[in-house]
Amino acid sequence: VYRVRDGVENMEKNKETFDRSVQILREKGSVLIFVEGGHSHQRNLRPLRKGFARIAFQALESDPNLDLQILPIGINYSNHKSSGSKVRIIVGKAFAAKDHYPNFDSLIKAGKEALQPLIAHIPDGDHYEEHLQRLIAQNVDLTSPEAVAAALNSKEKQEPKRVSKPY
């Protein structure tokens, strides 16, 4: 799939990719789409791109009776940069694309909600590296969304909340 940053002149080539994807889906095949549209070494779910929704809805437009299921899959690595590191693939619960047709935002939101529990999430922001280093030091399994969430939540509960005093 071509993006604007790949050159506006290449955007027309997406039609062929989308048409072929729709054909595969209509033939009861499967299409793997990395819905974030890119990669990052940070451990969190990035915003979902709309391409998967466009393909799903084009398939439904061409065959309204198509039982098109979206199957969310989370991929979590222990170390993105190290060959031979641990990887955990978590398969979520499939949901029907037609339940959201023709609302792109609804399908994208459902995809995000289905993916969130499958991805180890360290909040991005000013303390991302601090959180990551603490998790590593505590030997938390970075491929486990549950273990990462539990470790981060236990730290939040242990730290006293700073409350400003009224003047």
C-alpha positions in Angstrom: 0.0 0.0 0.0 1.4 3.4 -1.0 1.1 6.4 1.3 1.2 10.1 0.4 4.8 10.2 1.7 5.6 7.5 -0.9 4.7 9.9 -3.6 1.3 11.1 -4.7 1.9 9.7 -8.1 2.0 6.2 -6.5 -1.4 6.5 -4.8 -3.3 5.3 -7.8 -1.4 1.9 -7.5 -3.4 1.3 -4.3 -6.5 0.6 -6.4 -4.9 -2.6 -7.8 -3.9 -3.7 -4.2 -7.3 -3.0 -2.8 -9.1 -4.7 -5.8 -7.0 -7.8 -5.4 -7.6 -7.9 -1.7 -11.4 -7.7 -2.2 -11.2 -10.5 -4.8 -9.3 -12.7 -2.3 -11.9 -11.9 0.5 -14.8 -12.7 -1.9 -13.2 -16.0 -2.6 -13.2 -16.8 1.1 -9.5 -16.2 1.4 -7.6 -14.3 4.0 -5.7 -11.0 3.9 -3.1 -10.1 6.5 -3.1 -6.3 7.2 -0.8 -4.6 9.7 -3.4 -2.0 10.5 -1.0 0.5 12.2 0.5 1.1 8.8 4.1 1.2 10.0 6.3 0.1 12.8 7.8 1.4 16.0 10.0 0.0 18.7 7.7 1.5 21.4 5.4 -1.0 23.1 2.0 0.4 22.5 -0.8 0.4 20.0 -0.4 3.1 17.4 -3.4 4.8 15.6 -5.0 2.4 13.1 -5.0 3.4 9.5 -8.2 3.3 7.5 -7.0 1.0 4.7 -8.3 -2.2 6.3 -11.8 -0.6 6.7 -11.7 0.5 3.1 -10.9 -3.0 1.9 -13.5 -4.5 4.2 -16.3 -2.2 3.1 -15.4 -2.5 -0.6 -15.7 -6.3 -0.2 -19.1 -5.9 1.5 -20.2 -3.5 -1.2 -19.3 -6.0 -3.9 -21.0 -8.9 -1.9 -23.4 -7.7 0.8 -23.9 -11.3 2.0 -20.2 -11.9 2.5 -19.5 -13.1 6.1 -16.4 -11.0 6.4 -14.7 -11.5 9.8 -11.9 -9.3 11.2 -9.5 -11.4 13.4 -7.3 -9.2 15.6 -3.8 -10.5 16.3 -1.3 -9.0 18.7 2.4 -9.5 18.1 4.7 -8.7 21.1 8.5 -9.0 21.1 10.8 -9.3 24.1 13.4 -7.3 22.2 12.7 -5.8 18.8 16.4 -5.3 18.0 17.8 -8.8 19.0 17.7 -11.8 16.7 16.4 -14.8 18.5 14.4 -12.9 21.1 11.0 -14.2 22.3 7.8 -13.3 20.4 4.3 -13.9 21.6 1.4 -13.9 19.1 -2.0 -13.5 20.7 -5.2 -14.2 18.7 -8.2 -12.2 19.7 -11.9 -12.7 19.1 -13.1 -12.3 15.5 -15.9 -9.8 14.8 -18.1 -9.2 11.8 -17.2 -6.2 9.6 -20.8 -5.8 8.4 -21.8 -4.9 12.0 -20.0 -1.6 11.4 -20.8 -1.0 7.7 -20.7 1.7 6.4 -19.2 3.6 9.3 -15.4 3.7 8.9 -14.9 5.2 12.3 -17.0 2.5 14.0 -14.9 -0.3 12.3 -11.6 1.4 13.2 -12.7 1.9 16.8 -13.8 -1.8 17.0 -10.5 -2.8 15.6 -8.6 -0.7 18.2 -10.7 -2.0 21.1 -10.1 -5.6 19.9 -6.3 -5.1 19.6 -5.7 -3.2 22.8 -5.8 -6.2 25.2 -3.5 -8.1 22.8 -0.6 -5.6 22.9 1.8 -5.0 25.7 1.3 -1.3 26.4 3.7 1.1 28.0 2.3 4.6 27.9 4.2 6.8 25.5 5.3 10.2 26.8 7.9 11.7 29.1 8.4 8.5 31.2 8.3 5.8 28.5 12.0 4.9 28.8 11.8 5.0 32.6 8.9 2.6 32.6 10.6 0.3 30.1 13.9 0.2 32.0 12.1 -0.6 35.3 10.1 -3.4 33.6 13.4 -4.9 32.2 15.1 -4.5 35.6 12.2 -6.4 37.2 12.4 -9.2 34.6 8.8 -8.5 33.5 7.8 -10.6 30.5 7.5 -7.8 27.9 5.6 -10.2 25.5 2.8 -10.5 28.0 0.2 -7.6 28.0 -1.1 -8.8 31.3 2.3 -8.9 33.0 3.3 -5.4 31.7 -0.1 -3.9 32.8 0.2 -5.6 36.3 3.7 -4.3 36.8 2.9 -0.8 35.7 -0.3 -0.7 37.8 1.5 -2.0 40.9 4.0 0.9 40.6 1.3 3.4 40.3 -0.4 2.1 43.5 2.9 2.2 45.4 3.8 5.7 44.5 2.1 8.3 46.7 -0.1 10.7 44.8 1.1 14.3 45.0 -1.6 16.5 46.1 -1.2 20.3 46.1 -2.2 22.0 49.3 -4.7 24.8 49.1 -3.2 28.2 50.0 
